[in-house]
mmCIF file of C-alpha atoms and ligand atoms in Angstrom:
data_model
loop_
_atom_site.group_PDB
_atom_site.id
_atom_site.type_symbol
_atom_site.label_atom_id
_atom_site.label_comp_id
_atom_site.label_asym_id
_atom_site.label_seq_id
_atom_site.Cartn_x
_atom_site.Cartn_y
_atom_site.Cartn_z
ATOM 1 C CA MET A 253 0.004 0.027 0.001
ATOM 2 C CA ASN A 254 1.275 3.497 -0.924
ATOM 3 C CA THR A 255 0.449 5.972 1.731
ATOM 4 C CA LYS A 256 -0.862 9.346 0.373
ATOM 5 C CA ILE A 257 -0.538 12.720 2.098
ATOM 6 C CA LEU A 258 -3.573 14.758 1.162
ATOM 7 C CA LYS A 259 -4.642 18.329 1.862
ATOM 8 C CA ILE A 260 -8.017 18.556 3.506
ATOM 9 C CA ASN A 261 -10.696 19.262 0.913
ATOM 10 C CA ASP A 262 -13.971 17.811 -0.431
ATOM 11 C CA ASN A 263 -12.146 15.030 -2.290
ATOM 12 C CA SER A 264 -9.932 13.950 0.583
ATOM 13 C CA LEU A 265 -12.769 14.125 3.077
ATOM 14 C CA LYS A 266 -14.987 11.986 0.872
ATOM 15 C CA LEU A 267 -12.233 9.422 0.457
ATOM 16 C CA SER A 268 -11.522 9.526 4.177
ATOM 17 C CA LYS A 269 -15.130 8.973 5.056
ATOM 18 C CA ASN A 270 -15.291 5.942 2.759
ATOM 19 C CA LEU A 271 -12.209 4.490 4.384
ATOM 20 C CA ILE A 272 -13.462 5.051 7.857
ATOM 21 C CA LEU A 273 -16.893 3.546 7.178
ATOM 22 C CA ASN A 274 -15.125 0.581 5.570
ATOM 23 C CA GLU A 275 -13.272 0.051 8.818
ATOM 24 C CA GLU A 276 -9.926 1.329 7.384
ATOM 25 C CA LEU A 277 -7.642 3.830 9.117
ATOM 26 C CA VAL A 278 -6.939 7.528 8.293
ATOM 27 C CA ALA A 279 -4.313 9.651 9.994
ATOM 28 C CA ILE A 280 -5.671 13.026 11.085
ATOM 29 C CA PRO A 281 -4.294 16.272 12.335
ATOM 30 C CA THR A 282 -5.294 17.676 15.746
ATOM 31 C CA GLU A 283 -3.933 20.775 17.602
ATOM 32 C CA THR A 284 -1.927 18.482 19.886
ATOM 33 C CA VAL A 285 -0.390 15.665 17.763
ATOM 34 C CA TYR A 286 -1.481 13.668 14.722
ATOM 35 C CA GLY A 287 -3.907 10.809 15.448
ATOM 36 C CA LEU A 288 -4.347 7.414 13.784
ATOM 37 C CA GLY A 289 -8.080 7.423 13.349
ATOM 38 C CA GLY A 290 -10.559 4.488 12.965
ATOM 39 C CA LEU A 291 -14.308 3.894 13.495
ATOM 40 C CA ALA A 292 -14.755 3.559 17.245
ATOM 41 C CA THR A 293 -17.711 1.314 16.980
ATOM 42 C CA SER A 294 -15.860 -1.299 14.863
ATOM 43 C CA ASP A 295 -13.901 -4.059 16.494
ATOM 44 C CA LEU A 296 -12.060 -4.581 13.200
ATOM 45 C CA ALA A 297 -10.997 -0.974 12.808
ATOM 46 C CA VAL A 298 -9.854 -0.763 16.397
ATOM 47 C CA LYS A 299 -7.832 -3.991 15.947
ATOM 48 C CA LYS A 300 -6.173 -2.389 12.932
ATOM 49 C CA ILE A 301 -5.187 0.636 14.998
ATOM 50 C CA PHE A 302 -3.466 -1.536 17.645
ATOM 51 C CA GLU A 303 -1.759 -3.574 14.931
ATOM 52 C CA ALA A 304 -0.500 -0.625 12.878
ATOM 53 C CA LYS A 305 1.071 0.942 15.996
ATOM 54 C CA GLY A 306 2.228 -2.247 17.635
ATOM 55 C CA ARG A 307 0.399 -0.983 20.700
ATOM 56 C CA PRO A 308 0.001 -3.084 23.872
ATOM 57 C CA ASN A 309 -3.557 -4.255 24.018
ATOM 58 C CA ASP A 310 -4.207 -3.004 27.605
ATOM 59 C CA ASN A 311 -3.754 0.645 26.668
ATOM 60 C CA PRO A 312 -7.112 2.150 25.812
ATOM 61 C CA LEU A 313 -7.785 4.782 23.073
ATOM 62 C CA ILE A 314 -9.266 8.179 23.120
ATOM 63 C CA VAL A 315 -12.475 8.764 21.150
ATOM 64 C CA HIS A 316 -12.725 11.946 19.114
ATOM 65 C CA VAL A 317 -15.938 13.703 18.115
ATOM 66 C CA HIS A 318 -16.900 17.080 16.647
ATOM 67 C CA LYS A 319 -18.075 19.909 18.749
ATOM 68 C CA ASP A 320 -21.864 19.442 18.129
ATOM 69 C CA TYR A 321 -21.731 15.746 18.749
ATOM 70 C CA ASP A 322 -24.027 14.556 21.586
ATOM 71 C CA LEU A 323 -21.551 13.243 24.264
ATOM 72 C CA THR A 324 -24.319 11.667 26.273
ATOM 73 C CA LYS A 325 -24.635 9.050 23.486
ATOM 74 C CA LEU A 326 -21.233 7.787 24.607
ATOM 75 C CA VAL A 327 -20.860 8.517 28.304
ATOM 76 C CA HIS A 328 -22.584 9.338 31.636
ATOM 77 C CA VAL A 329 -21.865 12.847 32.977
ATOM 78 C CA ASP A 330 -21.704 12.205 36.788
ATOM 79 C CA PHE A 331 -20.900 15.711 38.019
ATOM 80 C CA SER A 332 -22.058 19.175 36.996
ATOM 81 C CA TYR A 333 -18.519 20.523 37.037
ATOM 82 C CA VAL A 334 -17.952 18.389 33.878
ATOM 83 C CA TYR A 335 -20.310 20.729 31.910
ATOM 84 C CA ASP A 336 -18.282 23.651 33.199
ATOM 85 C CA LEU A 337 -15.103 22.038 31.967
ATOM 86 C CA ILE A 338 -16.607 21.306 28.573
ATOM 87 C CA ASN A 339 -17.732 24.928 28.260
ATOM 88 C CA ALA A 340 -14.376 26.240 29.290
ATOM 89 C CA TYR A 341 -11.839 23.977 27.477
ATOM 90 C CA MET A 342 -13.599 21.966 24.796
ATOM 91 C CA PRO A 343 -12.907 21.976 21.878
ATOM 92 C CA GLY A 344 -9.270 22.021 23.106
ATOM 93 C CA PRO A 345 -6.405 19.823 24.339
ATOM 94 C CA LEU A 346 -8.454 18.223 27.183
ATOM 95 C CA THR A 347 -9.561 14.588 27.249
ATOM 96 C CA LEU A 348 -12.269 13.591 29.785
ATOM 97 C CA VAL A 349 -12.465 10.063 31.184
ATOM 98 C CA MET A 350 -16.113 9.210 31.968
ATOM 99 C CA ARG A 351 -18.272 6.088 32.590
ATOM 100 C CA HIS A 352 -19.284 4.796 29.161
ATOM 101 C CA LYS A 353 -22.601 3.469 27.813
ATOM 102 C CA GLY A 354 -21.082 0.663 25.725
ATOM 103 C CA PHE A 355 -21.579 2.490 22.438
ATOM 104 C CA VAL A 356 -18.072 1.989 21.143
ATOM 105 C CA SER A 357 -16.114 -1.212 20.617
ATOM 106 C CA ARG A 358 -14.956 -2.814 23.901
ATOM 107 C CA SER A 359 -11.414 -2.910 22.492
ATOM 108 C CA VAL A 360 -11.330 0.949 22.475
ATOM 109 C CA THR A 361 -11.568 0.886 26.308
ATOM 110 C CA CYS A 362 -9.675 -2.416 26.768
ATOM 111 C CA GLY A 363 -12.592 -3.607 28.885
ATOM 112 C CA LEU A 364 -12.521 -0.641 31.258
ATOM 113 C CA ASP A 365 -15.939 0.847 32.308
ATOM 114 C CA THR A 366 -14.680 4.348 31.420
ATOM 115 C CA LEU A 367 -14.111 5.955 28.063
ATOM 116 C CA ALA A 368 -11.755 8.815 27.251
ATOM 117 C CA VAL A 369 -13.411 11.495 25.008
ATOM 118 C CA ARG A 370 -11.932 14.495 23.303
ATOM 119 C CA ILE A 371 -13.111 17.343 20.969
ATOM 120 C CA PRO A 372 -9.988 18.598 19.076
ATOM 121 C CA ASP A 373 -9.679 22.272 18.413
ATOM 122 C CA HIS A 374 -8.213 21.987 14.893
ATOM 123 C CA GLU A 375 -10.200 23.263 12.008
ATOM 124 C CA GLY A 376 -9.297 20.464 9.581
ATOM 125 C CA CYS A 377 -9.926 17.863 12.241
ATOM 126 C CA GLN A 378 -13.309 19.297 13.051
ATOM 127 C CA GLN A 379 -14.149 19.337 9.339
ATOM 128 C CA PHE A 380 -13.177 15.691 9.192
ATOM 129 C CA LEU A 381 -15.102 14.712 12.336
ATOM 130 C CA ARG A 382 -18.225 16.536 11.216
ATOM 131 C CA TYR A 383 -17.979 14.955 7.720
ATOM 132 C CA VAL A 384 -17.815 11.437 9.080
ATOM 133 C CA ASP A 385 -20.157 12.206 12.005
ATOM 134 C CA VAL A 386 -19.119 9.051 13.852
ATOM 135 C CA PRO A 387 -16.859 8.706 16.911
ATOM 136 C CA ILE A 388 -13.264 8.251 15.849
ATOM 137 C CA ALA A 389 -10.831 6.273 18.051
ATOM 138 C CA ALA A 390 -7.386 7.785 17.587
ATOM 139 C CA PRO A 391 -4.119 7.298 19.470
ATOM 140 C CA SER A 392 -1.121 9.390 18.469
ATOM 141 C CA ALA A 393 -0.122 8.361 14.917
ATOM 142 C CA ASN A 394 3.355 6.946 15.774
ATOM 143 C CA VAL A 395 4.606 3.449 16.041
ATOM 144 C CA SER A 396 4.248 2.496 19.735
ATOM 145 C CA LYS A 397 7.072 3.945 22.038
ATOM 146 C CA HIS A 398 8.336 6.319 19.277
ATOM 147 C CA THR A 399 8.035 10.175 19.448
ATOM 148 C CA SER A 400 4.568 11.380 18.591
ATOM 149 C CA PRO A 401 4.148 13.030 15.222
ATOM 150 C CA VAL A 402 3.372 16.729 14.813
ATOM 151 C CA THR A 403 3.540 16.940 11.002
ATOM 152 C CA ALA A 404 2.055 14.756 8.204
ATOM 153 C CA GLU A 405 5.629 13.896 7.215
ATOM 154 C CA HIS A 406 6.363 12.524 10.725
ATOM 155 C CA VAL A 407 3.337 10.275 10.370
ATOM 156 C CA TYR A 408 4.513 9.151 6.958
ATOM 157 C CA ASN A 409 7.931 8.243 8.367
ATOM 158 C CA ASP A 410 6.369 5.879 10.922
ATOM 159 C CA LEU A 411 3.354 4.536 9.068
ATOM 160 C CA ASN A 412 4.107 4.632 5.388
ATOM 161 C CA GLY A 413 2.693 1.406 3.781
ATOM 162 C CA LYS A 414 0.413 0.698 6.716
ATOM 163 C CA ILE A 415 -2.441 3.192 5.997
ATOM 164 C CA GLU A 416 -3.787 4.609 2.795
ATOM 165 C CA VAL A 417 -4.282 8.305 3.740
ATOM 166 C CA ILE A 418 -2.772 10.946 5.980
ATOM 167 C CA LEU A 419 -4.842 14.151 6.107
ATOM 168 C CA ASP A 420 -2.346 17.062 6.136
ATOM 169 C CA GLY A 421 -3.430 19.805 8.505
ATOM 170 C CA GLY A 422 -0.035 21.454 8.835
ATOM 171 C CA LYS A 423 2.190 21.446 12.002
ATOM 172 C CA CYS A 424 0.240 20.834 15.240
ATOM 173 C CA SER A 425 0.345 24.049 17.288
ATOM 174 C CA GLY A 426 0.063 22.538 20.784
ATOM 175 C CA GLY A 427 2.810 19.904 20.303
ATOM 176 C CA ILE A 428 2.172 17.599 23.371
ATOM 177 C CA GLU A 429 -0.756 15.241 23.830
ATOM 178 C CA SER A 430 -3.959 16.345 25.542
ATOM 179 C CA THR A 431 -4.404 16.517 29.302
ATOM 180 C CA VAL A 432 -6.262 13.343 30.331
ATOM 181 C CA LEU A 433 -8.595 14.116 33.196
ATOM 182 C CA ASP A 434 -10.674 11.528 35.149
ATOM 183 C CA VAL A 435 -14.032 13.141 35.889
ATOM 184 C CA THR A 436 -15.716 10.143 37.448
ATOM 185 C CA LYS A 437 -14.985 11.439 41.035
ATOM 186 C CA PRO A 438 -16.174 14.523 42.887
ATOM 187 C CA VAL A 439 -12.717 16.061 42.419
ATOM 188 C CA PRO A 440 -11.128 15.630 38.924
ATOM 189 C CA VAL A 441 -7.865 13.762 38.679
ATOM 190 C CA ILE A 442 -5.167 14.442 36.065
ATOM 191 C CA LEU A 443 -3.902 11.134 34.642
ATOM 192 C CA ARG A 444 -1.697 12.746 32.066
ATOM 193 C CA SER A 445 -0.617 16.357 32.079
ATOM 194 C CA GLY A 446 -0.867 18.597 29.030
ATOM 195 C CA LEU A 447 -1.675 22.131 27.948
ATOM 196 C CA VAL A 448 -4.848 22.307 30.060
ATOM 197 C CA THR A 449 -3.089 22.634 33.442
ATOM 198 C CA ALA A 450 -4.162 21.831 36.979
ATOM 199 C CA GLU A 451 -4.449 25.604 37.599
ATOM 200 C CA MET A 452 -6.776 26.015 34.648
ATOM 201 C CA ILE A 453 -8.891 23.125 35.897
ATOM 202 C CA LYS A 454 -8.946 24.499 39.432
ATOM 203 C CA ARG A 455 -10.133 27.856 38.135
ATOM 204 C CA VAL A 456 -13.243 26.205 36.786
ATOM 205 C CA VAL A 457 -13.893 23.305 39.193
ATOM 206 C CA GLY A 458 -12.354 24.718 42.390
ATOM 207 C CA ALA A 459 -10.203 21.622 42.874
ATOM 208 C CA CYS A 460 -7.971 19.198 40.862
ATOM 209 C CA GLU A 461 -5.636 16.434 41.852
ATOM 210 C CA TYR A 462 -2.795 14.540 40.179
ATOM 211 C CA VAL A 463 -2.983 10.748 39.982
ATOM 212 C CA GLN A 464 -0.702 8.966 42.404
ATOM 213 C CA ASN A 465 0.775 5.775 40.915
ATOM 214 C CA THR A 466 2.277 3.848 43.780
ATOM 215 C CA GLY A 467 2.949 0.801 41.664
ATOM 216 C CA SER A 468 0.706 -1.455 43.736
ATOM 217 C CA GLU A 469 -2.623 0.143 42.864
ATOM 218 C CA VAL A 470 -4.303 -0.394 39.508
ATOM 219 C CA VAL A 471 -2.809 2.042 36.938
ATOM 220 C CA ARG A 472 -5.489 4.517 36.243
ATOM 221 C CA SER A 473 -4.173 5.666 32.887
ATOM 222 C CA PRO A 474 -2.652 2.553 31.489
ATOM 223 C CA GLY A 475 -0.629 4.291 28.822
ATOM 224 C CA MET A 476 1.504 6.080 31.485
ATOM 225 C CA LYS A 477 3.325 2.857 32.501
ATOM 226 C CA TYR A 478 4.928 2.332 29.128
ATOM 227 C CA VAL A 479 8.235 3.629 27.684
ATOM 228 C CA HIS A 480 7.202 6.545 25.417
ATOM 229 C CA TYR A 481 8.236 9.283 23.057
ATOM 230 C CA THR A 482 11.709 7.891 22.504
ATOM 231 C CA PRO A 483 13.813 9.105 19.561
ATOM 232 C CA LYS A 484 15.854 6.573 17.643
ATOM 233 C CA CYS A 485 19.253 7.983 18.642
ATOM 234 C CA LYS A 486 21.031 7.711 21.959
ATOM 235 C CA THR A 487 20.015 10.280 24.537
ATOM 236 C CA ALA A 488 21.410 11.806 27.712
ATOM 237 C CA LEU A 489 19.265 14.037 29.941
ATOM 238 C CA PHE A 490 20.929 16.558 32.306
ATOM 239 C CA GLU A 491 19.730 18.719 35.104
ATOM 240 C CA ARG A 492 19.990 22.488 34.555
ATOM 241 C CA ASN A 493 22.864 22.692 37.113
ATOM 242 C CA GLU A 494 24.873 20.130 35.178
ATOM 243 C CA LEU A 495 25.720 22.154 32.099
ATOM 244 C CA PRO A 496 29.541 21.721 32.452
ATOM 245 C CA LEU A 497 28.929 17.922 32.600
ATOM 246 C CA ALA A 498 26.734 18.074 29.532
ATOM 247 C CA GLN A 499 29.442 20.081 27.679
ATOM 248 C CA GLU A 500 32.028 17.507 28.755
ATOM 249 C CA LEU A 501 29.935 14.687 27.272
ATOM 250 C CA TYR A 502 29.419 16.765 24.091
ATOM 251 C CA ASP A 503 33.167 17.303 23.608
ATOM 252 C CA LYS A 504 33.937 13.689 24.346
ATOM 253 C CA ILE A 505 31.463 12.374 21.759
ATOM 254 C CA LEU A 506 32.769 14.814 19.216
ATOM 255 C CA SER A 507 36.298 13.690 19.856
ATOM 256 C CA LYS A 508 35.320 10.107 19.040
ATOM 257 C CA GLY A 509 34.186 11.258 15.572
ATOM 258 C CA LYS A 510 30.435 10.975 16.414
ATOM 259 C CA VAL A 511 27.738 13.661 16.151
ATOM 260 C CA PRO A 512 26.401 15.075 19.467
ATOM 261 C CA VAL A 513 23.584 17.710 19.380
ATOM 262 C CA PHE A 514 22.187 19.723 22.317
ATOM 263 C CA LEU A 515 18.470 19.871 22.883
ATOM 264 C CA CYS A 516 17.721 22.836 25.170
ATOM 265 C CA ASP A 517 15.692 25.923 25.753
ATOM 266 C CA ASP A 518 16.937 29.322 24.582
ATOM 267 C CA LYS A 519 17.747 30.496 28.156
ATOM 268 C CA VAL A 520 20.645 27.996 28.712
ATOM 269 C CA SER A 521 21.811 27.735 25.105
ATOM 270 C CA HIS A 522 24.405 30.516 25.447
ATOM 271 C CA LYS A 523 26.125 28.517 28.147
ATOM 272 C CA LEU A 524 26.639 25.561 25.819
ATOM 273 C CA CYS A 525 29.039 25.381 22.908
ATOM 274 C CA GLY A 526 28.240 23.226 19.878
ATOM 275 C CA GLU A 527 25.343 22.245 17.640
ATOM 276 C CA LYS A 528 21.977 22.913 19.200
ATOM 277 C CA LEU A 529 18.289 22.261 18.673
ATOM 278 C CA LEU A 530 16.510 25.101 20.406
ATOM 279 C CA LEU A 531 13.133 24.635 22.027
ATOM 280 C CA GLY A 532 12.201 28.277 22.667
ATOM 281 C CA ILE A 533 11.550 30.341 25.740
ATOM 282 C CA SER A 534 8.021 29.964 27.114
ATOM 283 C CA GLY A 535 6.405 26.748 28.351
ATOM 284 C CA GLU A 536 3.944 26.719 25.458
ATOM 285 C CA GLU A 537 6.546 27.480 22.847
ATOM 286 C CA ILE A 538 8.790 24.620 24.244
ATOM 287 C CA ALA A 539 5.777 22.232 24.213
ATOM 288 C CA SER A 540 5.009 23.069 20.645
ATOM 289 C CA ASN A 541 8.572 22.452 19.460
ATOM 290 C CA LEU A 542 9.414 19.431 21.612
ATOM 291 C CA TYR A 543 8.506 16.483 19.362
ATOM 292 C CA ASP A 544 9.553 18.310 16.241
ATOM 293 C CA LYS A 545 12.995 18.886 17.679
ATOM 294 C CA LEU A 546 13.248 15.274 19.073
ATOM 295 C CA LEU A 547 12.427 13.963 15.610
ATOM 296 C CA GLU A 548 14.877 16.302 13.955
ATOM 297 C CA GLY A 549 17.489 15.290 16.587
ATOM 298 C CA GLU A 550 17.245 11.546 15.801
ATOM 299 C CA LYS A 551 17.924 12.290 12.141
ATOM 300 C CA ILE A 552 21.068 14.354 12.704
ATOM 301 C CA ALA A 553 22.550 13.192 16.009
ATOM 302 C CA ASP A 554 24.330 10.083 17.228
ATOM 303 C CA VAL A 555 23.619 11.321 20.729
ATOM 304 C CA LEU A 556 21.044 13.880 21.740
ATOM 305 C CA ILE A 557 22.133 15.793 24.875
ATOM 306 C CA ALA A 558 19.055 17.217 26.460
ATOM 307 C CA ILE A 559 18.789 19.754 29.282
ATOM 308 C CA LYS A 560 15.715 19.740 31.571
ATOM 309 C CA ILE A 561 13.472 22.760 31.189
ATOM 310 C CA ASP A 562 12.263 25.164 33.831
ATOM 311 C CA THR A 563 10.316 28.179 32.677
ATOM 312 C CA GLY A 564 8.260 28.570 35.838
ATOM 313 C CA SER A 565 5.098 27.822 33.850
ATOM 314 C CA GLU A 566 2.754 25.000 34.853
ATOM 315 C CA VAL A 567 3.010 23.664 31.266
ATOM 316 C CA ASP A 568 6.532 22.554 32.286
ATOM 317 C CA ILE A 569 4.974 19.579 34.108
ATOM 318 C CA GLY A 570 3.590 18.208 30.850
ATOM 319 C CA VAL A 571 6.773 18.941 28.912
ATOM 320 C CA MET A 572 9.038 17.359 31.559
ATOM 321 C CA ASN A 573 6.766 14.347 31.709
ATOM 322 C CA ARG A 574 7.451 13.833 27.974
ATOM 323 C CA LEU A 575 11.129 14.852 27.997
ATOM 324 C CA SER A 576 12.044 12.539 30.870
ATOM 325 C CA LYS A 577 10.395 9.579 29.140
ATOM 326 C CA ALA A 578 11.927 10.441 25.804
ATOM 327 C CA CYS A 579 15.514 10.891 27.014
ATOM 328 C CA LYS A 580 17.423 8.675 29.507
ATOM 329 C CA PRO A 581 19.169 10.340 32.357
ATOM 330 C CA PHE A 582 22.878 10.763 31.843
ATOM 331 C CA ASN A 583 24.740 7.706 33.118
ATOM 332 C CA GLU A 584 28.490 8.045 33.534
ATOM 333 C CA ASN A 585 28.976 4.278 32.990
ATOM 334 C CA GLU A 586 27.295 4.240 29.660
ATOM 335 C CA ASP A 587 29.344 4.243 26.427
ATOM 336 C CA TYR A 588 27.940 7.132 24.441
HETATM 337 O O1 TXA B 799 -3.678 14.770 22.215
HETATM 338 C C1 TXA B 799 -4.055 13.569 22.288
HETATM 339 O O2 TXA B 799 -4.614 13.089 23.311
HETATM 340 C C2 TXA B 799 -3.742 12.620 21.160
HETATM 341 C C3 TXA B 799 -4.557 13.101 19.896
HETATM 342 C C4 TXA B 799 -4.420 12.254 18.784
HETATM 343 O O3 TXA B 799 -5.849 13.203 20.291
HETATM 344 N N1 TXA B 799 -3.959 11.271 21.392
HETATM 345 C C5 TXA B 799 -3.264 10.550 22.261
HETATM 346 O O4 TXA B 799 -3.580 9.200 22.344
HETATM 347 O O5 TXA B 799 -2.310 10.949 22.846
HETATM 348 P P1 TXA B 799 -2.715 8.089 22.967
HETATM 349 O O6 TXA B 799 -3.431 6.808 22.696
HETATM 350 O O7 TXA B 799 -1.328 8.243 22.488
HETATM 351 O O8 TXA B 799 -2.817 8.328 24.483
HETATM 352 C C6 TXA B 799 -4.079 8.104 25.183
HETATM 353 C C7 TXA B 799 -3.885 8.152 26.684
HETATM 354 C C8 TXA B 799 -3.114 6.940 27.183
HETATM 355 O O9 TXA B 799 -2.271 7.306 28.207
HETATM 356 C C9 TXA B 799 -4.223 6.041 27.665
HETATM 357 O O10 TXA B 799 -3.896 5.119 28.723
HETATM 358 C C10 TXA B 799 -5.229 7.073 28.261
HETATM 359 O O11 TXA B 799 -5.121 8.109 27.331
HETATM 360 N N2 TXA B 799 -6.596 6.553 28.266
HETATM 361 C C11 TXA B 799 -7.393 6.223 27.280
HETATM 362 N N3 TXA B 799 -8.564 5.748 27.743
HETATM 363 C C12 TXA B 799 -8.545 5.766 29.051
HETATM 364 C C13 TXA B 799 -9.478 5.455 30.126
HETATM 365 N N4 TXA B 799 -10.698 4.958 29.846
HETATM 366 N N5 TXA B 799 -9.070 5.577 31.403
HETATM 367 C C14 TXA B 799 -7.820 6.094 31.673
HETATM 368 N N6 TXA B 799 -6.895 6.466 30.719
HETATM 369 C C15 TXA B 799 -7.257 6.320 29.480
HETATM 370 MG MG1 MG B 800 0.745 8.156 22.266
#
């Protein structure tokens, strides 16, 4: 199969709808990352999603709908604060986990009694969701464990030959996956941090907690236990007070005839000497560049030398969650 990258227009939407209703997959843009979409009510389509990604079958999927879709077809809304969150942040980079009504395939939820639902705030995605007018199950459109894609080309590099169509909606503006929020309790619980931060949720609901994974309890967001977002090159992650050590590693790798590249924010860049991939200054800017730069890094570097970020923004929590899963901490015993 030859994978086609298509601009979003009447023809590509028509083709995509046919594919979706025939239980085939279509990659779609969202404002966070690209998704690998399939008909959420079809066991076969959902099976194809897990196969194309090589995704563990205990990691449930998010269902995407357009902004006028009746969510109560899919889920029970247990608390009135949920409506306040929907009004405030949906469409947007927020996914709500709610008790489901059994409308979508059981394999979407991996047998859980809850379903994760999201309304993306991306015009092309909304056009697509409205055109198909069915719930679309979509994980990030990368091969499992690899860095999530933020351009159609990134999707192509991972999934060429496995799907027929990638709808090209440009570079994703948000850059990290949506905040996953469990709203089945009186106080909402963040299962995965993202651009809708705890502060933003507190402002609407009055309270918000972070999930505590002690290891012994059931993992409430199954995806969080897996290795994630990893680029294909070697990586070494440093604290912000370890810049001299990072520089030492850079120089050592260079002297071996290999290619080191720094991945850092603009604030520390002047303290480092060598080739750099710059992430930007603000938390949002860094989030929006993170995966793009990781994916550029794996192409040009033998070793990506990353520096932790600290902008003072709450968005840092989401960014650091990704960065520390994507890059291994520096280990002086490793042969870089
Ligand atoms: O921004 C996003 O959320 C992107 C775009 C494509 O929408 N999607 C995405 O999907 O990141 P994925 O499959 O890569 O991550 C879904 C996360 C996983 O951590 C999964 O465990 C969690 O959501 N999740 C899904 N359903 C859940 C449920 N019922 N309960 C708890 N966590 C759930
Ligand atoms: Mg993912």
